[in-house]
Short mmCIF file of C-alpha atoms in Angstrom, two decimals:
data_model
loop_
_atom_site.label_atom_id
_atom_site.label_comp_id
_atom_site.label_asym_id
_atom_site.label_seq_id
_atom_site.Cartn_x
_atom_site.Cartn_y
_atom_site.Cartn_z
CA MET A 1 33.62 120.40 -35.29
CA ILE A 2 36.44 123.11 -35.89
CA TYR A 3 39.66 122.02 -34.19
CA LEU A 4 41.70 124.79 -32.88
CA ASP A 5 43.59 122.92 -30.07
CA ASN A 6 46.76 121.92 -32.12
CA ALA A 7 49.15 122.67 -29.20
CA ALA A 8 47.52 119.75 -27.43
CA THR A 9 47.80 117.42 -30.34
CA THR A 10 47.48 117.58 -34.08
CA PRO A 11 45.42 115.41 -36.59
CA VAL A 12 47.43 112.65 -38.23
CA LEU A 13 48.09 113.28 -41.83
CA PRO A 14 46.34 110.80 -44.16
CA GLU A 15 49.73 109.86 -45.87
CA VAL A 16 50.98 109.08 -42.41
CA VAL A 17 48.06 106.89 -41.65
CA GLU A 18 48.68 105.17 -44.89
CA VAL A 19 52.35 104.27 -44.43
CA MET A 20 51.57 103.29 -40.70
CA SER A 21 48.77 100.84 -41.99
CA GLU A 22 50.94 99.41 -44.60
CA THR A 23 53.90 98.98 -41.97
CA LEU A 24 51.41 97.01 -39.69
CA LEU A 25 50.29 94.74 -42.28
CA SER A 26 53.75 94.02 -44.02
CA THR A 27 56.28 94.44 -41.20
CA PHE A 28 55.59 92.39 -38.11
CA GLY A 29 58.92 90.89 -37.47
CA ASN A 30 60.89 91.66 -34.30
CA PRO A 31 63.62 94.09 -35.34
CA SER A 32 66.07 92.27 -32.93
CA SER A 33 65.49 88.79 -34.90
CA ILE A 34 68.19 87.86 -37.45
CA HIS A 35 65.94 86.47 -39.99
CA SER A 36 64.56 88.29 -42.99
CA PHE A 37 61.45 89.43 -41.17
CA GLY A 38 63.56 91.01 -38.40
CA ARG A 39 66.10 92.39 -40.78
CA HIS A 40 63.37 94.24 -42.76
CA ALA A 41 61.83 95.61 -39.53
CA ALA A 42 65.30 96.74 -38.32
CA GLN A 43 65.84 98.53 -41.70
CA LEU A 44 62.71 100.59 -41.41
CA ILE A 45 63.88 101.67 -38.00
CA ARG A 46 67.30 102.59 -39.35
CA ASN A 47 65.55 104.58 -42.25
CA SER A 48 63.26 106.34 -39.79
CA ARG A 49 66.35 107.29 -37.57
CA ALA A 50 68.26 108.49 -40.58
CA SER A 51 65.28 110.73 -41.76
CA ILE A 52 65.00 112.41 -38.34
CA ALA A 53 68.70 112.80 -38.05
CA ASP A 54 68.83 114.56 -41.38
CA ALA A 55 66.02 116.99 -40.31
CA LEU A 56 68.05 117.97 -37.29
CA ALA A 57 71.52 117.93 -39.20
CA VAL A 58 72.96 115.46 -36.61
CA SER A 59 74.29 111.93 -36.56
CA GLU A 60 71.93 108.92 -36.55
CA ARG A 61 73.62 107.74 -33.40
CA GLN A 62 72.53 110.88 -31.75
CA ILE A 63 68.80 110.04 -32.00
CA THR A 64 67.20 107.85 -29.46
CA PHE A 65 63.50 106.99 -29.95
CA THR A 66 61.10 107.30 -26.99
CA SER A 67 57.35 107.20 -26.33
CA GLY A 68 57.13 110.93 -26.53
CA ALA A 69 58.56 114.13 -25.33
CA SER A 70 57.75 113.53 -21.72
CA GLU A 71 59.91 110.38 -21.67
CA ALA A 72 62.52 112.30 -23.68
CA ASN A 73 62.51 114.98 -21.07
CA ASN A 74 62.70 112.51 -18.18
CA THR A 75 65.59 110.61 -19.87
CA ALA A 76 67.70 113.71 -20.51
CA LEU A 77 67.15 115.17 -16.99
CA ILE A 78 67.15 112.03 -14.78
CA GLY A 79 69.51 110.12 -17.00
CA TYR A 80 72.23 112.74 -17.09
CA ALA A 81 71.74 113.95 -13.56
CA LEU A 82 72.21 110.52 -12.07
CA ALA A 83 75.16 109.58 -14.23
CA HIS A 84 77.00 112.71 -13.47
CA ARG A 85 76.34 113.62 -9.77
CA SER A 86 80.16 113.74 -9.28
CA LEU A 87 80.24 116.81 -11.61
CA GLY A 88 77.62 118.98 -9.86
CA ASN A 89 74.47 119.07 -7.96
CA HIS A 90 72.64 122.18 -9.34
CA ILE A 91 69.83 122.26 -12.06
CA ILE A 92 68.40 125.38 -13.57
CA THR A 93 64.98 125.62 -15.34
CA THR A 94 62.21 128.03 -15.68
CA ALA A 95 58.82 128.54 -14.11
CA ILE A 96 56.96 128.18 -17.52
CA GLU A 97 58.24 124.77 -18.56
CA HIS A 98 56.04 121.74 -19.28
CA PRO A 99 55.06 119.56 -16.20
CA SER A 100 57.37 116.87 -17.72
CA VAL A 101 60.26 119.05 -16.93
CA ILE A 102 58.96 120.91 -13.86
CA ASN A 103 57.93 117.71 -12.10
CA THR A 104 61.10 115.81 -13.08
CA VAL A 105 63.42 118.43 -11.52
CA LYS A 106 61.24 118.53 -8.50
CA TYR A 107 61.53 114.70 -8.26
CA LEU A 108 65.34 114.98 -8.67
CA HIS A 109 65.42 117.56 -5.72
CA GLU A 110 63.01 115.52 -3.49
CA ARG A 111 64.42 112.01 -4.12
CA PHE A 112 68.14 112.79 -4.71
CA GLY A 113 68.75 116.06 -3.10
CA PHE A 114 69.73 118.02 -6.31
CA ASP A 115 69.50 121.82 -5.81
CA VAL A 116 67.08 123.30 -8.23
CA THR A 117 66.72 126.90 -9.31
CA ILE A 118 63.48 127.75 -11.10
CA ILE A 119 63.68 131.05 -12.94
CA THR A 120 60.64 133.39 -13.00
CA PRO A 121 60.02 135.79 -15.73
CA ASN A 122 61.11 139.47 -15.34
CA GLU A 123 58.76 142.35 -15.16
CA ASP A 124 57.98 142.33 -18.71
CA GLY A 125 57.17 138.60 -18.80
CA LEU A 126 60.29 137.50 -20.46
CA ILE A 127 62.76 134.77 -19.80
CA THR A 128 66.20 136.12 -20.75
CA ALA A 129 69.73 134.59 -21.01
CA ASN A 130 70.63 137.19 -18.41
CA LEU A 131 68.43 135.50 -15.79
CA VAL A 132 70.11 132.30 -16.41
CA GLU A 133 73.47 133.76 -16.26
CA ARG A 134 72.74 135.25 -12.80
CA GLU A 135 71.90 131.68 -11.47
CA LEU A 136 74.91 129.83 -13.07
CA ARG A 137 77.24 128.30 -10.57
CA SER A 138 80.43 126.20 -10.82
CA ASP A 139 78.42 123.20 -9.74
CA THR A 140 75.52 123.76 -12.25
CA LEU A 141 75.08 120.31 -13.99
CA ILE A 142 71.98 121.04 -16.24
CA VAL A 143 70.13 123.91 -17.78
CA SER A 144 66.62 123.01 -19.08
CA MET A 145 64.47 125.36 -21.21
CA MET A 146 61.78 124.91 -23.73
CA TYR A 147 62.08 126.45 -27.23
CA SER A 148 58.49 127.78 -27.16
CA ASN A 149 55.85 127.77 -24.46
CA ASN A 150 52.86 125.57 -25.02
CA GLU A 151 50.42 127.87 -23.46
CA THR A 152 51.36 131.33 -24.78
CA GLY A 153 53.71 130.60 -27.72
CA GLN A 154 56.53 132.65 -26.15
CA LEU A 155 59.90 131.88 -27.76
CA LEU A 156 62.64 131.55 -25.13
CA PRO A 157 66.21 132.53 -25.94
CA VAL A 158 67.70 129.14 -26.52
CA LYS A 159 70.41 130.27 -28.85
CA GLU A 160 71.60 132.85 -26.35
CA VAL A 161 71.57 130.34 -23.52
CA GLY A 162 73.39 127.90 -25.72
CA ALA A 163 76.09 130.41 -26.42
CA LEU A 164 76.33 131.31 -22.77
CA LEU A 165 76.85 127.69 -21.76
CA ALA A 166 79.60 127.10 -24.50
CA ASN A 167 82.26 127.74 -21.85
CA HIS A 168 80.47 126.14 -19.00
CA SER A 169 80.46 122.61 -18.03
CA ALA A 170 76.61 122.40 -17.65
CA VAL A 171 74.77 120.60 -20.47
CA PHE A 172 71.90 122.30 -22.10
CA HIS A 173 68.53 120.57 -22.49
CA VAL A 174 65.92 122.14 -24.94
CA ASP A 175 62.39 120.85 -24.98
CA ALA A 176 61.46 121.53 -28.64
CA THR A 177 58.06 119.80 -28.66
CA GLN A 178 56.04 123.00 -29.72
CA VAL A 179 58.45 124.05 -32.50
CA MET A 180 59.57 120.79 -34.03
CA GLY A 181 58.52 120.70 -37.68
CA LYS A 182 57.42 124.38 -37.54
CA ILE A 183 60.77 126.20 -37.57
CA PRO A 184 64.16 124.91 -38.17
CA VAL A 185 65.54 123.06 -35.03
CA LEU A 186 69.28 122.48 -35.34
CA PRO A 187 70.89 121.34 -31.90
CA GLN A 188 74.39 122.08 -32.90
CA GLU A 189 73.46 125.56 -34.03
CA ILE A 190 71.72 126.46 -30.71
CA GLY A 191 74.27 124.63 -28.66
CA ALA A 192 72.01 122.02 -27.28
CA ASP A 193 73.31 118.72 -25.75
CA PHE A 194 69.79 117.38 -25.63
CA VAL A 195 66.64 118.16 -27.64
CA SER A 196 63.14 116.47 -27.02
CA ALA A 197 60.17 116.15 -29.55
CA SER A 198 56.93 114.24 -29.79
CA GLY A 199 55.39 112.86 -33.09
CA HIS A 200 51.85 113.90 -32.38
CA LYS A 201 52.67 117.69 -32.34
CA PHE A 202 53.48 117.70 -36.03
CA HIS A 203 50.79 115.55 -37.38
CA GLY A 204 52.39 112.23 -36.63
CA PRO A 205 51.05 109.41 -34.12
CA LYS A 206 50.72 109.76 -30.53
CA GLY A 207 52.89 107.53 -28.16
CA VAL A 208 56.23 108.24 -29.94
CA GLY A 209 58.91 110.68 -29.93
CA PHE A 210 62.62 111.10 -29.82
CA LEU A 211 65.52 112.55 -27.96
CA TYR A 212 68.56 114.06 -29.61
CA HIS A 213 71.72 113.85 -27.49
CA SER A 214 75.31 114.95 -28.22
CA ASP A 215 78.03 112.49 -27.24
CA VAL A 216 77.37 112.89 -23.46
CA LEU A 217 76.76 109.83 -21.51
CA PHE A 218 73.35 109.36 -19.58
CA ASP A 219 71.60 106.46 -17.81
CA PRO A 220 68.80 104.80 -19.29
CA LEU A 221 65.39 104.96 -17.60
CA ILE A 222 64.19 101.62 -19.06
CA HIS A 223 66.39 98.59 -18.60
CA GLY A 224 66.24 95.37 -20.28
CA GLY A 225 67.35 94.47 -23.81
CA GLU A 226 70.01 96.24 -25.91
CA GLN A 227 67.60 98.22 -28.21
CA GLU A 228 68.41 101.87 -29.00
CA GLU A 229 72.10 101.08 -28.32
CA LYS A 230 71.32 100.11 -24.75
CA ARG A 231 69.81 103.59 -24.16
CA ARG A 232 66.09 102.33 -24.06
CA ALA A 233 65.06 98.68 -23.72
CA GLY A 234 61.92 97.41 -25.36
CA THR A 235 60.77 96.20 -28.70
CA GLU A 236 60.47 99.11 -31.03
CA ASN A 237 57.13 100.68 -32.00
CA ILE A 238 57.95 100.22 -35.82
CA HIS A 239 54.84 101.61 -37.41
CA SER A 240 54.80 104.71 -35.24
CA LEU A 241 58.46 105.43 -35.81
CA VAL A 242 57.73 105.15 -39.55
CA GLY A 243 54.74 107.49 -39.36
CA MET A 244 56.56 109.99 -37.18
CA ALA A 245 59.68 110.16 -39.52
CA LEU A 246 57.33 110.77 -42.45
CA ALA A 247 55.21 113.38 -40.62
CA LEU A 248 58.39 115.36 -39.78
CA LYS A 249 59.77 115.12 -43.39
CA ILE A 250 56.46 116.36 -44.63
CA SER A 251 56.32 119.28 -42.19
CA ILE A 252 59.80 120.36 -42.83
CA ASP A 253 59.43 120.12 -46.60
CA LYS A 254 56.44 122.69 -46.25
CA MET A 255 57.75 124.51 -43.26
CA GLU A 256 58.05 128.08 -44.72
CA THR A 257 54.62 127.94 -46.47
CA ASN A 258 53.01 126.38 -43.41
CA PHE A 259 54.53 129.04 -41.05
CA GLN A 260 53.32 131.87 -43.23
CA HIS A 261 49.88 130.40 -43.52
CA VAL A 262 49.63 130.07 -39.65
CA ALA A 263 50.80 133.73 -39.26
CA THR A 264 48.11 134.85 -41.70
CA LEU A 265 45.50 133.03 -39.41
CA LYS A 266 46.72 134.72 -36.36
CA ALA A 267 46.59 138.08 -37.87
CA HIS A 268 43.12 137.45 -39.23
CA LEU A 269 41.98 136.40 -35.69
CA PHE A 270 43.17 139.73 -34.30
CA ASP A 271 41.37 141.67 -37.17
CA GLN A 272 38.12 139.92 -36.51
CA ILE A 273 38.06 140.42 -32.75
CA GLN A 274 38.71 144.08 -32.91
CA GLY A 275 36.29 145.84 -30.59
CA LEU A 276 35.89 142.88 -28.13
CA ASP A 277 37.07 143.54 -24.65
CA TYR A 278 40.08 141.26 -24.43
CA TYR A 279 43.82 141.33 -23.49
CA LYS A 280 46.65 139.27 -24.85
CA ASN A 281 48.71 136.79 -22.81
CA GLU A 282 51.56 137.47 -24.99
CA PHE A 283 55.05 138.00 -23.75
CA GLY A 284 57.90 139.04 -26.38
CA PRO A 285 58.49 137.16 -29.53
CA SER A 286 56.04 134.20 -29.86
CA MET A 287 55.22 131.44 -32.35
CA PRO A 288 52.05 132.28 -34.42
CA HIS A 289 50.70 128.76 -33.64
CA VAL A 290 49.52 129.62 -30.15
CA VAL A 291 47.26 132.48 -29.33
CA ASN A 292 46.35 133.13 -25.65
CA ILE A 293 43.71 135.72 -25.00
CA ALA A 294 41.57 136.64 -21.97
CA PHE A 295 38.20 138.27 -21.46
CA PRO A 296 38.03 140.42 -18.30
CA ASN A 297 35.35 138.92 -15.80
CA VAL A 298 34.66 136.04 -18.05
CA ASN A 299 35.16 132.54 -16.65
CA HIS A 300 37.26 130.61 -19.14
CA ASP A 301 35.75 127.24 -18.21
CA LEU A 302 32.20 128.52 -19.04
CA LEU A 303 33.39 130.08 -22.21
CA LEU A 304 35.14 126.82 -23.29
CA THR A 305 32.01 124.73 -22.69
CA LYS A 306 29.82 127.03 -24.70
CA LEU A 307 32.32 127.01 -27.54
CA ASP A 308 32.51 123.21 -27.41
CA LEU A 309 28.74 123.07 -27.51
CA ALA A 310 28.96 125.18 -30.63
CA GLY A 311 31.49 122.83 -32.27
CA ILE A 312 34.59 124.73 -31.60
CA ALA A 313 37.51 122.97 -29.86
CA ILE A 314 39.90 125.23 -28.01
CA SER A 315 41.46 124.93 -24.47
CA THR A 316 42.23 126.80 -21.38
CA GLY A 317 45.84 125.73 -21.15
CA SER A 318 48.18 122.66 -21.32
CA ALA A 319 46.40 119.48 -22.22
CA CYS A 320 48.74 117.66 -19.66
CA THR A 321 47.14 119.58 -16.77
CA ALA A 322 43.51 119.34 -18.04
CA GLY A 323 41.00 118.06 -15.76
CA THR A 324 42.79 119.53 -12.62
CA ILE A 325 41.58 122.47 -10.57
CA GLU A 326 44.87 124.10 -10.45
CA PRO A 327 45.43 127.38 -12.40
CA SER A 328 48.01 127.64 -15.13
CA HIS A 329 51.42 127.68 -13.49
CA VAL A 330 52.58 129.52 -16.82
CA LEU A 331 50.12 132.34 -16.26
CA ALA A 332 50.77 132.28 -12.51
CA SER A 333 54.51 132.93 -13.12
CA PHE A 334 53.48 136.13 -15.01
CA TYR A 335 50.61 137.34 -12.90
CA GLY A 336 50.91 135.72 -9.46
CA GLU A 337 49.03 132.67 -8.10
CA ASP A 338 46.04 134.85 -6.73
CA SER A 339 45.44 136.73 -9.91
CA ALA A 340 41.98 136.77 -11.26
CA LYS A 341 43.47 136.61 -14.77
CA LEU A 342 44.17 132.89 -14.25
CA LYS A 343 40.51 132.14 -14.81
CA GLU A 344 39.90 134.45 -17.72
CA ASN A 345 42.26 133.06 -20.52
CA ILE A 346 41.59 130.74 -23.48
CA ARG A 347 44.27 129.16 -25.84
CA VAL A 348 43.54 128.98 -29.50
CA SER A 349 46.19 126.93 -31.43
CA PHE A 350 46.51 126.65 -35.10
CA SER A 351 48.04 124.29 -37.60
CA GLU A 352 48.51 124.63 -41.41
CA LEU A 353 45.40 122.47 -41.77
CA ASN A 354 43.19 125.25 -40.36
CA SER A 355 41.65 127.88 -42.71
CA ILE A 356 40.39 131.47 -42.64
CA GLU A 357 36.87 130.09 -42.59
CA ASP A 358 37.77 128.18 -39.42
CA VAL A 359 38.85 131.56 -37.74
CA ASP A 360 35.71 133.27 -38.95
CA GLN A 361 33.38 130.57 -37.56
CA PHE A 362 35.37 130.60 -34.27
CA VAL A 363 35.01 134.45 -33.96
CA LEU A 364 31.23 134.14 -34.76
CA GLN A 365 30.69 131.57 -32.00
CA LEU A 366 32.93 133.44 -29.70
CA LYS A 367 30.97 136.65 -29.98
CA LYS A 368 27.60 134.68 -29.40
CA ALA A 369 29.25 133.06 -26.18
CA LEU A 370 30.32 136.39 -24.90
CA HIS A 371 26.87 137.87 -25.01
#
């Protein structure tokens, strides 16, 4: 099998598996216990938090561990909105966000009456800071935007929006799930009050992530004990936290080399498919890790199945909407909900673990599947 679906999840690095296994065997104490077993477990959590805070150039107290980016997104949006209703009732986000943002703001609208503005791309497919500025109001409470889209790789103008909000009372939430460990993510540099990430997108374990937050107050989603400085109750997932912290450190240490390698893979892919009848679903600056291409009048479900049978793992869109009959809401925002293009696309997503040979084998099987 050749795995080219890294935007959905990434393989766990062997050294991450090793440190997680060691932690499971040696550190079983409850971090809230005051005996030596508990203190050792608590120290590993502190070390993991310090490592992640260092990667983002923020304070350790500004990192809250979660079960993943979906929980981090929910915590930022629901937690802040419910804690600050007196300051505003308006939320802005974009039509190409992950379902854990789109569905969360819809929940806030339907259950609590928040006024939600969902920005659609302009005519050239871009989400711009100007589109956000047009929708800003005095009662805007939150602006939420992903750093890079998980289906097309499109980079959104987070720095520009952060600068725009510097003189506005609204907080800025950035879903950095698809870029964490791949490019520098410095919350204070981009003006973000919240940043979400998930360990399994940068070769860490599934079921663990984190939320960066500035010194703003927000309500917890999970109530109980006093873990995470009362921001998230529940006994900590120690071995996964240790694994996530190591995975992020490794990714950042090799960031520039890894990025250039993935950019080379993308360029090689397009060199190899010259002559095929295809078009790109690419809108403005994009991460090289995600390639969304489409073949006119070729059903993408059938194409995906043929490639899977040939040992190639790709996708047709977000893994979080897999198994549904709904077309991609991301592509629908570009082309319209009735466009035939919504059934023609495939997503190929790379990591630094992929090789030129992987790309060549994919193209070979792709050409066979198209004929």
